[in-house]
Every structure is written in structure tokens, then in C-alpha cells.
């Protein structure tokens, strides 16, 4: 089944404790992206990747890192999480940058 | 920068009736795409419908259709014969069509649709 998966789905952590949210797609998609969703703000892009080893900042990149060492994986790294990073995170992918993006199931992160 | 505005934070409809959700956008580009995504309580983002700006014909997917008014920069979603399973948050989104390197989706703030039995 073609899908975008994220792990974990739920995470509660404390300020400053490094964490990684994984994203994987099995569709051989080139383009991948991370969004965060906050009440009243819709979804905003954090980082995106056009292909392996090609990543760039989106609208709200502060406090986040990403890597794209393999085509299927695009992990989101929070080196030192803070409470303002409490949010619902979505990974999305598309065959190419110009194709329709499909979303993973979301990761609910709470930073205490 | 592109912006997407959904002026209705909440809407409600009776089961089997029709409802229209509004969306306006601002862009200086001529090549772009517009989308409606549905987010049910499961929080999954589900693509409902997509419209290419260069197409004059309004997109339709079963009970879902859009009214795309390019000159007015308006992109409303009509849901016919509403069902209980249509209850969700609906997001309007914009994406450039060509040029540049980032094809990010720019989202509106969403409209929460309630379907009453």
C-alpha cells in the first residue's frame, strides 16, 4: 500500500531533550516536506527536500533540522525542543515538486 | 507572498443538504494550483479536490465541486448531499505551478464543518 508513515504518532517530552520524528514514504517520491499545524494558523512549512541531499528552509525553520540521506526517509530533528514547538507535525511527499502532495498521519508533540 | 483566506471559521449543514465553503487567495502568479483538504477527527489530511488555474472548467469529485473564479481569486467548495462523514475541518491551499524550487502548500486557517442529523 502506497503511504507516508510517521513515527512516533504521539510524543511527550521535556525542554532540551533532543528528539527525532521519522518520516518514510514507499512511493519513490522525490519531494518531501514537513509542516506544523497550530490552532488558528493552519499548516506552515518547516523544511522541504527536492531530492536526496537537497534540503532547504520553509517558512518556520527555527529550532528544527532535517536530513535526506535516502530518498524514502526525511527525518525531522529537534536538537533542543522548547514548549513553543508543541504542535501537530505532518510529513508530506509528492512524486516531483510539482505533483500533488500526500500527507502522513501526523505526530502530536508536546514539549513540557 | 501568497495568502489564503477562509472567512468562515465554522459552518453547519443538515444531513442531505448542500453547503458551500469559501476561500479567497492572493497571488501575482499566473500558474498555480488550488486544493481543498479535509481533516477529520483522526487528523489525517485527505485531499478532496484539486484545480489547475489554467483550466476554466470547475473540478468535480463525486459530491464535491468547486466554483473557481480566477479574476476574483475565489475558490469555493460545494458539498452536495452532505453526509455525517463529511464533518471535518476543511483547508483551502495554494501552490505555485512552475518556476522556483519550493512548491510548498500555503494553507488557509480552516473551516470547521458540522453535519447535523
mmCIF file of N, CA and C in Angstrom, chain A:
data_model
loop_
_atom_site.group_PDB
_atom_site.id
_atom_site.type_symbol
_atom_site.label_atom_id
_atom_site.label_comp_id
_atom_site.label_asym_id
_atom_site.label_seq_id
_atom_site.Cartn_x
_atom_site.Cartn_y
_atom_site.Cartn_z
ATOM 1 N N UNK A 1 0.851 -1.200 0.000
ATOM 2 C CA UNK A 1 0.000 0.000 0.000
ATOM 3 C C UNK A 1 0.883 1.244 0.000
ATOM 4 N N UNK A 2 0.576 2.173 -0.932
ATOM 5 C CA UNK A 2 1.327 3.420 -1.016
ATOM 6 C C UNK A 2 0.978 4.292 0.177
ATOM 7 N N UNK A 3 2.006 4.744 0.888
ATOM 8 C CA UNK A 3 1.697 5.540 2.065
ATOM 9 C C UNK A 3 2.906 6.332 2.549
ATOM 10 N N UNK A 4 2.588 7.332 3.367
ATOM 11 C CA UNK A 4 3.594 8.090 4.095
ATOM 12 C C UNK A 4 3.407 7.735 5.573
ATOM 13 N N UNK A 5 4.468 7.308 6.212
ATOM 14 C CA UNK A 5 4.367 6.924 7.621
ATOM 15 C C UNK A 5 5.210 7.863 8.475
ATOM 16 N N UNK A 6 4.757 8.070 9.696
ATOM 17 C CA UNK A 6 5.466 8.908 10.650
ATOM 18 C C UNK A 6 5.544 8.177 11.977
ATOM 19 N N UNK A 7 6.653 8.355 12.651
ATOM 20 C CA UNK A 7 6.809 7.802 13.992
ATOM 21 C C UNK A 7 7.649 8.738 14.857
ATOM 22 N N UNK A 8 7.264 8.875 16.134
ATOM 23 C CA UNK A 8 6.055 8.303 16.735
ATOM 24 C C UNK A 8 4.817 9.094 16.352
ATOM 25 N N UNK A 9 3.657 8.590 16.682
ATOM 26 C CA UNK A 9 2.407 9.311 16.438
ATOM 27 C C UNK A 9 2.140 10.291 17.561
ATOM 28 N N UNK A 10 2.570 9.956 18.755
ATOM 29 C CA UNK A 10 2.393 10.830 19.904
ATOM 30 C C UNK A 10 3.712 10.846 20.689
ATOM 31 N N UNK A 11 4.060 12.021 21.183
ATOM 32 C CA UNK A 11 5.287 12.128 21.971
ATOM 33 C C UNK A 11 5.152 13.258 22.963
ATOM 34 N N UNK A 12 5.444 12.954 24.214
ATOM 35 C CA UNK A 12 5.525 13.964 25.254
ATOM 36 C C UNK A 12 6.960 13.964 25.743
ATOM 37 N N UNK A 13 7.589 15.121 25.748
ATOM 38 C CA UNK A 13 8.982 15.204 26.138
ATOM 39 C C UNK A 13 9.203 16.457 26.988
ATOM 40 N N UNK A 14 10.429 16.676 27.391
ATOM 41 C CA UNK A 14 10.753 17.837 28.206
ATOM 42 C C UNK A 14 11.692 18.773 27.460
ATOM 43 N N UNK A 15 11.702 19.993 27.876
ATOM 44 C CA UNK A 15 12.544 21.009 27.242
ATOM 45 C C UNK A 15 13.999 20.574 27.204
ATOM 46 N N UNK A 16 14.600 20.700 26.020
ATOM 47 C CA UNK A 16 16.029 20.435 25.865
ATOM 48 C C UNK A 16 16.419 19.022 25.508
ATOM 49 N N UNK A 17 15.484 18.097 25.530
ATOM 50 C CA UNK A 17 15.818 16.705 25.237
ATOM 51 C C UNK A 17 15.672 16.433 23.747
ATOM 52 N N UNK A 18 16.775 16.194 23.090
ATOM 53 C CA UNK A 18 16.787 16.006 21.633
ATOM 54 C C UNK A 18 15.839 14.895 21.208
ATOM 55 N N UNK A 19 15.133 15.125 20.110
ATOM 56 C CA UNK A 19 14.249 14.100 19.594
ATOM 57 C C UNK A 19 14.230 14.124 18.079
ATOM 58 N N UNK A 20 13.833 13.006 17.513
ATOM 59 C CA UNK A 20 13.696 12.866 16.057
ATOM 60 C C UNK A 20 12.337 12.277 15.734
ATOM 61 N N UNK A 21 11.662 12.897 14.792
ATOM 62 C CA UNK A 21 10.421 12.355 14.252
ATOM 63 C C UNK A 21 10.734 11.817 12.857
ATOM 64 N N UNK A 22 10.454 10.549 12.651
ATOM 65 C CA UNK A 22 10.799 9.956 11.360
ATOM 66 C C UNK A 22 9.637 10.078 10.380
ATOM 67 N N UNK A 23 9.996 10.145 9.117
ATOM 68 C CA UNK A 23 9.030 10.157 8.025
ATOM 69 C C UNK A 23 9.568 9.255 6.929
ATOM 70 N N UNK A 24 8.719 8.378 6.426
ATOM 71 C CA UNK A 24 9.134 7.468 5.378
ATOM 72 C C UNK A 24 8.006 7.308 4.371
ATOM 73 N N UNK A 25 8.391 7.253 3.085
ATOM 74 C CA UNK A 25 7.394 7.019 2.035
ATOM 75 C C UNK A 25 7.887 5.894 1.128
ATOM 76 N N UNK A 26 6.926 5.117 0.631
ATOM 77 C CA UNK A 26 7.270 3.949 -0.182
ATOM 78 C C UNK A 26 6.866 4.132 -1.637
ATOM 79 N N UNK A 27 6.776 5.366 -2.084
ATOM 80 C CA UNK A 27 6.285 5.669 -3.421
ATOM 81 C C UNK A 27 7.371 6.203 -4.348
ATOM 82 N N UNK A 28 8.600 6.186 -3.901
ATOM 83 C CA UNK A 28 9.722 6.702 -4.692
ATOM 84 C C UNK A 28 9.544 8.188 -5.019
ATOM 85 N N UNK A 29 8.952 8.914 -4.092
ATOM 86 C CA UNK A 29 8.726 10.339 -4.305
ATOM 87 C C UNK A 29 10.020 11.124 -4.142
ATOM 88 N N UNK A 30 10.189 12.125 -4.985
ATOM 89 C CA UNK A 30 11.372 12.991 -4.892
ATOM 90 C C UNK A 30 11.195 14.078 -3.841
ATOM 91 N N UNK A 31 10.012 14.687 -3.821
ATOM 92 C CA UNK A 31 9.774 15.858 -2.977
ATOM 93 C C UNK A 31 9.170 15.446 -1.647
ATOM 94 N N UNK A 32 9.757 15.960 -0.566
ATOM 95 C CA UNK A 32 9.209 15.717 0.763
ATOM 96 C C UNK A 32 9.252 17.009 1.557
ATOM 97 N N UNK A 33 8.338 17.117 2.503
ATOM 98 C CA UNK A 33 8.190 18.383 3.215
ATOM 99 C C UNK A 33 7.644 18.129 4.612
ATOM 100 N N UNK A 34 8.005 19.014 5.542
ATOM 101 C CA UNK A 34 7.445 18.986 6.886
ATOM 102 C C UNK A 34 6.621 20.245 7.122
ATOM 103 N N UNK A 35 5.449 20.041 7.748
ATOM 104 C CA UNK A 35 4.576 21.135 8.130
ATOM 105 C C UNK A 35 4.259 21.003 9.619
ATOM 106 N N UNK A 36 3.959 22.137 10.229
ATOM 107 C CA UNK A 36 3.385 22.084 11.556
ATOM 108 C C UNK A 36 2.024 22.760 11.536
ATOM 109 N N UNK A 37 1.121 22.216 12.345
ATOM 110 C CA UNK A 37 -0.243 22.737 12.406
ATOM 111 C C UNK A 37 -0.518 23.235 13.808
ATOM 112 N N UNK A 38 -0.912 24.500 13.901
ATOM 113 C CA UNK A 38 -1.243 25.108 15.177
ATOM 114 C C UNK A 38 -2.633 25.708 15.092
ATOM 115 N N UNK A 39 -3.389 25.667 16.182
ATOM 116 C CA UNK A 39 -4.766 26.175 16.159
ATOM 117 C C UNK A 39 -4.834 27.613 15.652
ATOM 118 N N UNK A 40 -5.740 27.842 14.710
ATOM 119 C CA UNK A 40 -5.930 29.185 14.183
ATOM 120 C C UNK A 40 -4.895 29.643 13.184
ATOM 121 N N UNK A 41 -3.905 28.799 12.899
ATOM 122 C CA UNK A 41 -2.839 29.192 11.972
ATOM 123 C C UNK A 41 -2.773 28.313 10.730
ATOM 124 N N UNK A 42 -3.548 27.273 10.660
ATOM 125 C CA UNK A 42 -3.436 26.363 9.523
ATOM 126 C C UNK A 42 -2.125 25.597 9.595
ATOM 127 N N UNK A 43 -1.628 25.172 8.438
ATOM 128 C CA UNK A 43 -0.364 24.458 8.365
ATOM 129 C C UNK A 43 0.704 25.367 7.775
ATOM 130 N N UNK A 44 1.880 25.286 8.339
ATOM 131 C CA UNK A 44 3.001 26.089 7.856
ATOM 132 C C UNK A 44 4.196 25.177 7.591
ATOM 133 N N UNK A 45 4.908 25.482 6.519
ATOM 134 C CA UNK A 45 6.015 24.622 6.114
ATOM 135 C C UNK A 45 7.262 24.906 6.950
ATOM 136 N N UNK A 46 7.925 23.828 7.394
ATOM 137 C CA UNK A 46 9.136 23.945 8.203
ATOM 138 C C UNK A 46 10.378 23.814 7.311
ATOM 139 N N UNK A 47 10.487 22.688 6.634
ATOM 140 C CA UNK A 47 11.585 22.383 5.720
ATOM 141 C C UNK A 47 11.038 21.566 4.561
ATOM 142 N N UNK A 48 11.800 21.574 3.485
ATOM 143 C CA UNK A 48 11.439 20.722 2.369
ATOM 144 C C UNK A 48 12.694 20.149 1.733
ATOM 145 N N UNK A 49 12.482 19.122 0.906
ATOM 146 C CA UNK A 49 13.595 18.483 0.211
ATOM 147 C C UNK A 49 13.170 18.155 -1.214
ATOM 148 N N UNK A 50 13.962 18.607 -2.161
ATOM 149 C CA UNK A 50 13.660 18.335 -3.564
ATOM 150 C C UNK A 50 14.128 16.940 -3.985
ATOM 151 N N UNK A 51 15.140 16.431 -3.313
ATOM 152 C CA UNK A 51 15.661 15.093 -3.625
ATOM 153 C C UNK A 51 16.739 14.757 -2.591
ATOM 154 N N UNK A 52 17.382 13.622 -2.772
ATOM 155 C CA UNK A 52 18.425 13.203 -1.833
ATOM 156 C C UNK A 52 19.497 14.287 -1.719
ATOM 157 N N UNK A 53 19.850 14.600 -0.483
ATOM 158 C CA UNK A 53 20.895 15.577 -0.163
ATOM 159 C C UNK A 53 20.536 17.010 -0.582
ATOM 160 N N UNK A 54 19.283 17.273 -0.925
ATOM 161 C CA UNK A 54 18.856 18.628 -1.292
ATOM 162 C C UNK A 54 17.725 19.047 -0.360
ATOM 163 N N UNK A 55 18.049 19.916 0.598
ATOM 164 C CA UNK A 55 17.042 20.388 1.538
ATOM 165 C C UNK A 55 17.121 21.901 1.649
ATOM 166 N N UNK A 56 16.015 22.498 2.094
ATOM 167 C CA UNK A 56 16.005 23.951 2.260
ATOM 168 C C UNK A 56 14.925 24.341 3.240
ATOM 169 N N UNK A 57 15.042 25.572 3.739
ATOM 170 C CA UNK A 57 14.130 26.077 4.752
ATOM 171 C C UNK A 57 12.785 26.449 4.163
ATOM 172 N N UNK A 58 11.760 26.230 4.973
ATOM 173 C CA UNK A 58 10.432 26.717 4.646
ATOM 174 C C UNK A 58 10.162 28.015 5.377
ATOM 175 N N UNK A 59 8.940 28.185 5.848
ATOM 176 C CA UNK A 59 8.552 29.445 6.485
ATOM 177 C C UNK A 59 8.922 29.540 7.964
ATOM 178 N N UNK A 60 8.984 28.396 8.650
ATOM 179 C CA UNK A 60 9.236 28.410 10.096
ATOM 180 C C UNK A 60 10.307 27.396 10.467
ATOM 181 N N UNK A 61 11.552 27.575 10.018
ATOM 182 C CA UNK A 61 12.591 26.564 10.229
ATOM 183 C C UNK A 61 13.322 26.638 11.573
ATOM 184 N N UNK A 62 13.137 27.727 12.324
ATOM 185 C CA UNK A 62 13.932 27.925 13.545
ATOM 186 C C UNK A 62 13.679 26.811 14.555
ATOM 187 N N UNK A 63 14.765 26.229 15.036
ATOM 188 C CA UNK A 63 14.673 25.188 16.040
ATOM 189 C C UNK A 63 14.577 23.786 15.473
ATOM 190 N N UNK A 64 14.617 23.651 14.167
ATOM 191 C CA UNK A 64 14.486 22.348 13.512
ATOM 192 C C UNK A 64 15.668 22.071 12.582
ATOM 193 N N UNK A 65 15.950 20.806 12.385
ATOM 194 C CA UNK A 65 16.899 20.357 11.381
ATOM 195 C C UNK A 65 16.291 19.184 10.635
ATOM 196 N N UNK A 66 16.770 18.960 9.425
ATOM 197 C CA UNK A 66 16.329 17.811 8.640
ATOM 198 C C UNK A 66 17.534 17.210 7.933
ATOM 199 N N UNK A 67 17.339 16.025 7.416
ATOM 200 C CA UNK A 67 18.353 15.413 6.561
ATOM 201 C C UNK A 67 17.637 14.552 5.526
ATOM 202 N N UNK A 68 18.304 14.341 4.398
ATOM 203 C CA UNK A 68 17.717 13.476 3.362
ATOM 204 C C UNK A 68 18.844 12.633 2.763
ATOM 205 N N UNK A 69 19.210 11.605 3.486
ATOM 206 C CA UNK A 69 20.297 10.724 3.064
ATOM 207 C C UNK A 69 19.801 9.621 2.125
ATOM 208 N N UNK A 70 18.540 9.286 2.268
ATOM 209 C CA UNK A 70 17.918 8.296 1.393
ATOM 210 C C UNK A 70 16.648 8.917 0.826
ATOM 211 N N UNK A 71 16.246 8.435 -0.318
ATOM 212 C CA UNK A 71 15.078 9.017 -0.972
ATOM 213 C C UNK A 71 13.814 8.813 -0.145
ATOM 214 N N UNK A 72 13.680 7.694 0.519
ATOM 215 C CA UNK A 72 12.429 7.371 1.188
ATOM 216 C C UNK A 72 12.278 8.033 2.558
ATOM 217 N N UNK A 73 13.362 8.497 3.163
ATOM 218 C CA UNK A 73 13.295 8.998 4.541
ATOM 219 C C UNK A 73 13.621 10.481 4.654
ATOM 220 N N UNK A 74 12.893 11.143 5.533
ATOM 221 C CA UNK A 74 13.098 12.583 5.715
ATOM 222 C C UNK A 74 12.825 12.910 7.187
ATOM 223 N N UNK A 75 13.745 12.622 8.073
ATOM 224 C CA UNK A 75 13.520 12.849 9.497
ATOM 225 C C UNK A 75 13.573 14.321 9.887
ATOM 226 N N UNK A 76 12.773 14.652 10.882
ATOM 227 C CA UNK A 76 12.743 15.999 11.456
ATOM 228 C C UNK A 76 13.405 15.923 12.829
ATOM 229 N N UNK A 77 14.395 16.761 13.041
ATOM 230 C CA UNK A 77 15.189 16.714 14.261
ATOM 231 C C UNK A 77 14.999 17.999 15.060
ATOM 232 N N UNK A 78 14.693 17.815 16.337
ATOM 233 C CA UNK A 78 14.623 18.943 17.260
ATOM 234 C C UNK A 78 15.778 18.780 18.231
ATOM 235 N N UNK A 79 16.819 19.582 18.062
ATOM 236 C CA UNK A 79 18.032 19.430 18.876
ATOM 237 C C UNK A 79 17.778 19.790 20.332
ATOM 238 N N UNK A 80 17.016 20.851 20.566
ATOM 239 C CA UNK A 80 16.728 21.296 21.921
ATOM 240 C C UNK A 80 15.293 21.815 21.957
ATOM 241 N N UNK A 81 14.339 20.899 22.059
ATOM 242 C CA UNK A 81 12.928 21.295 21.968
ATOM 243 C C UNK A 81 12.532 22.299 23.044
ATOM 244 N N UNK A 82 11.624 23.176 22.674
ATOM 245 C CA UNK A 82 11.082 24.149 23.607
ATOM 246 C C UNK A 82 9.560 24.070 23.566
ATOM 247 N N UNK A 83 8.876 24.581 24.600
ATOM 248 C CA UNK A 83 7.412 24.481 24.646
ATOM 249 C C UNK A 83 6.717 25.079 23.427
ATOM 250 N N UNK A 84 7.297 26.084 22.780
ATOM 251 C CA UNK A 84 6.632 26.671 21.610
ATOM 252 C C UNK A 84 6.711 25.759 20.378
ATOM 253 N N UNK A 85 7.360 24.619 20.521
ATOM 254 C CA UNK A 85 7.359 23.628 19.454
ATOM 255 C C UNK A 85 6.306 22.546 19.677
ATOM 256 N N UNK A 86 5.518 22.715 20.722
ATOM 257 C CA UNK A 86 4.354 21.849 20.912
ATOM 258 C C UNK A 86 3.406 22.087 19.744
ATOM 259 N N UNK A 87 3.100 21.030 19.023
ATOM 260 C CA UNK A 87 2.323 21.195 17.791
ATOM 261 C C UNK A 87 1.966 19.832 17.212
ATOM 262 N N UNK A 88 1.202 19.871 16.132
ATOM 263 C CA UNK A 88 0.904 18.681 15.336
ATOM 264 C C UNK A 88 1.749 18.769 14.066
ATOM 265 N N UNK A 89 2.552 17.760 13.821
ATOM 266 C CA UNK A 89 3.501 17.783 12.712
ATOM 267 C C UNK A 89 3.074 16.805 11.621
ATOM 268 N N UNK A 90 3.176 17.283 10.388
ATOM 269 C CA UNK A 90 2.852 16.453 9.231
ATOM 270 C C UNK A 90 4.028 16.393 8.272
ATOM 271 N N UNK A 91 4.282 15.192 7.794
ATOM 272 C CA UNK A 91 5.200 14.992 6.691
ATOM 273 C C UNK A 91 4.361 14.799 5.428
ATOM 274 N N UNK A 92 4.835 15.314 4.312
ATOM 275 C CA UNK A 92 4.131 15.148 3.046
ATOM 276 C C UNK A 92 5.130 14.817 1.957
ATOM 277 N N UNK A 93 4.663 14.127 0.939
ATOM 278 C CA UNK A 93 5.556 13.818 -0.180
ATOM 279 C C UNK A 93 4.779 13.862 -1.490
ATOM 280 N N UNK A 94 5.541 14.058 -2.563
ATOM 281 C CA UNK A 94 4.957 14.038 -3.907
ATOM 282 C C UNK A 94 5.988 13.491 -4.878
ATOM 283 N N UNK A 95 5.492 12.974 -5.982
ATOM 284 C CA UNK A 95 6.375 12.328 -6.958
ATOM 285 C C UNK A 95 7.477 13.288 -7.406
ATOM 286 N N UNK A 96 7.064 14.464 -7.806
ATOM 287 C CA UNK A 96 8.009 15.545 -8.062
ATOM 288 C C UNK A 96 7.504 16.761 -7.309
ATOM 289 N N UNK A 97 8.273 17.818 -7.332
ATOM 290 C CA UNK A 97 7.878 19.025 -6.596
ATOM 291 C C UNK A 97 6.563 19.583 -7.117
ATOM 292 N N UNK A 98 6.250 19.338 -8.376
ATOM 293 C CA UNK A 98 5.057 19.938 -8.981
ATOM 294 C C UNK A 98 3.814 19.053 -8.871
ATOM 295 N N UNK A 99 3.942 17.893 -8.251
ATOM 296 C CA UNK A 99 2.793 16.997 -8.137
ATOM 297 C C UNK A 99 2.043 17.193 -6.819
ATOM 298 N N UNK A 100 0.881 16.606 -6.751
ATOM 299 C CA UNK A 100 0.057 16.705 -5.543
ATOM 300 C C UNK A 100 0.758 16.062 -4.359
ATOM 301 N N UNK A 101 0.721 16.739 -3.227
ATOM 302 C CA UNK A 101 1.363 16.224 -2.015
ATOM 303 C C UNK A 101 0.384 15.374 -1.209
ATOM 304 N N UNK A 102 0.916 14.269 -0.707
ATOM 305 C CA UNK A 102 0.147 13.370 0.142
ATOM 306 C C UNK A 102 0.756 13.366 1.535
ATOM 307 N N UNK A 103 -0.125 13.353 2.516
ATOM 308 C CA UNK A 103 0.306 13.568 3.890
ATOM 309 C C UNK A 103 0.391 12.283 4.698
ATOM 310 N N UNK A 104 1.320 12.275 5.642
ATOM 311 C CA UNK A 104 1.367 11.233 6.649
ATOM 312 C C UNK A 104 0.275 11.451 7.685
ATOM 313 N N UNK A 105 0.183 10.563 8.674
ATOM 314 C CA UNK A 105 -0.916 10.608 9.646
ATOM 315 C C UNK A 105 -0.758 11.664 10.723
ATOM 316 N N UNK A 106 0.403 12.297 10.816
ATOM 317 C CA UNK A 106 0.619 13.332 11.817
ATOM 318 C C UNK A 106 1.288 12.801 13.081
ATOM 319 N N UNK A 107 2.049 13.678 13.735
ATOM 320 C CA UNK A 107 2.693 13.383 15.015
ATOM 321 C C UNK A 107 2.343 14.494 15.980
ATOM 322 N N UNK A 108 1.704 14.112 17.070
ATOM 323 C CA UNK A 108 1.334 15.096 18.105
ATOM 324 C C UNK A 108 2.474 15.174 19.094
ATOM 325 N N UNK A 109 3.153 16.339 19.133
ATOM 326 C CA UNK A 109 4.297 16.547 20.023
ATOM 327 C C UNK A 109 3.938 17.544 21.106
ATOM 328 N N UNK A 110 4.232 17.165 22.341
ATOM 329 C CA UNK A 110 4.065 18.065 23.474
ATOM 330 C C UNK A 110 5.416 18.217 24.167
ATOM 331 N N UNK A 111 5.860 19.467 24.319
ATOM 332 C CA UNK A 111 7.125 19.745 25.000
ATOM 333 C C UNK A 111 6.803 20.467 26.311
ATOM 334 N N UNK A 112 7.174 19.828 27.409
ATOM 335 C CA UNK A 112 6.847 20.398 28.730
ATOM 336 C C UNK A 112 7.968 21.266 29.258
#
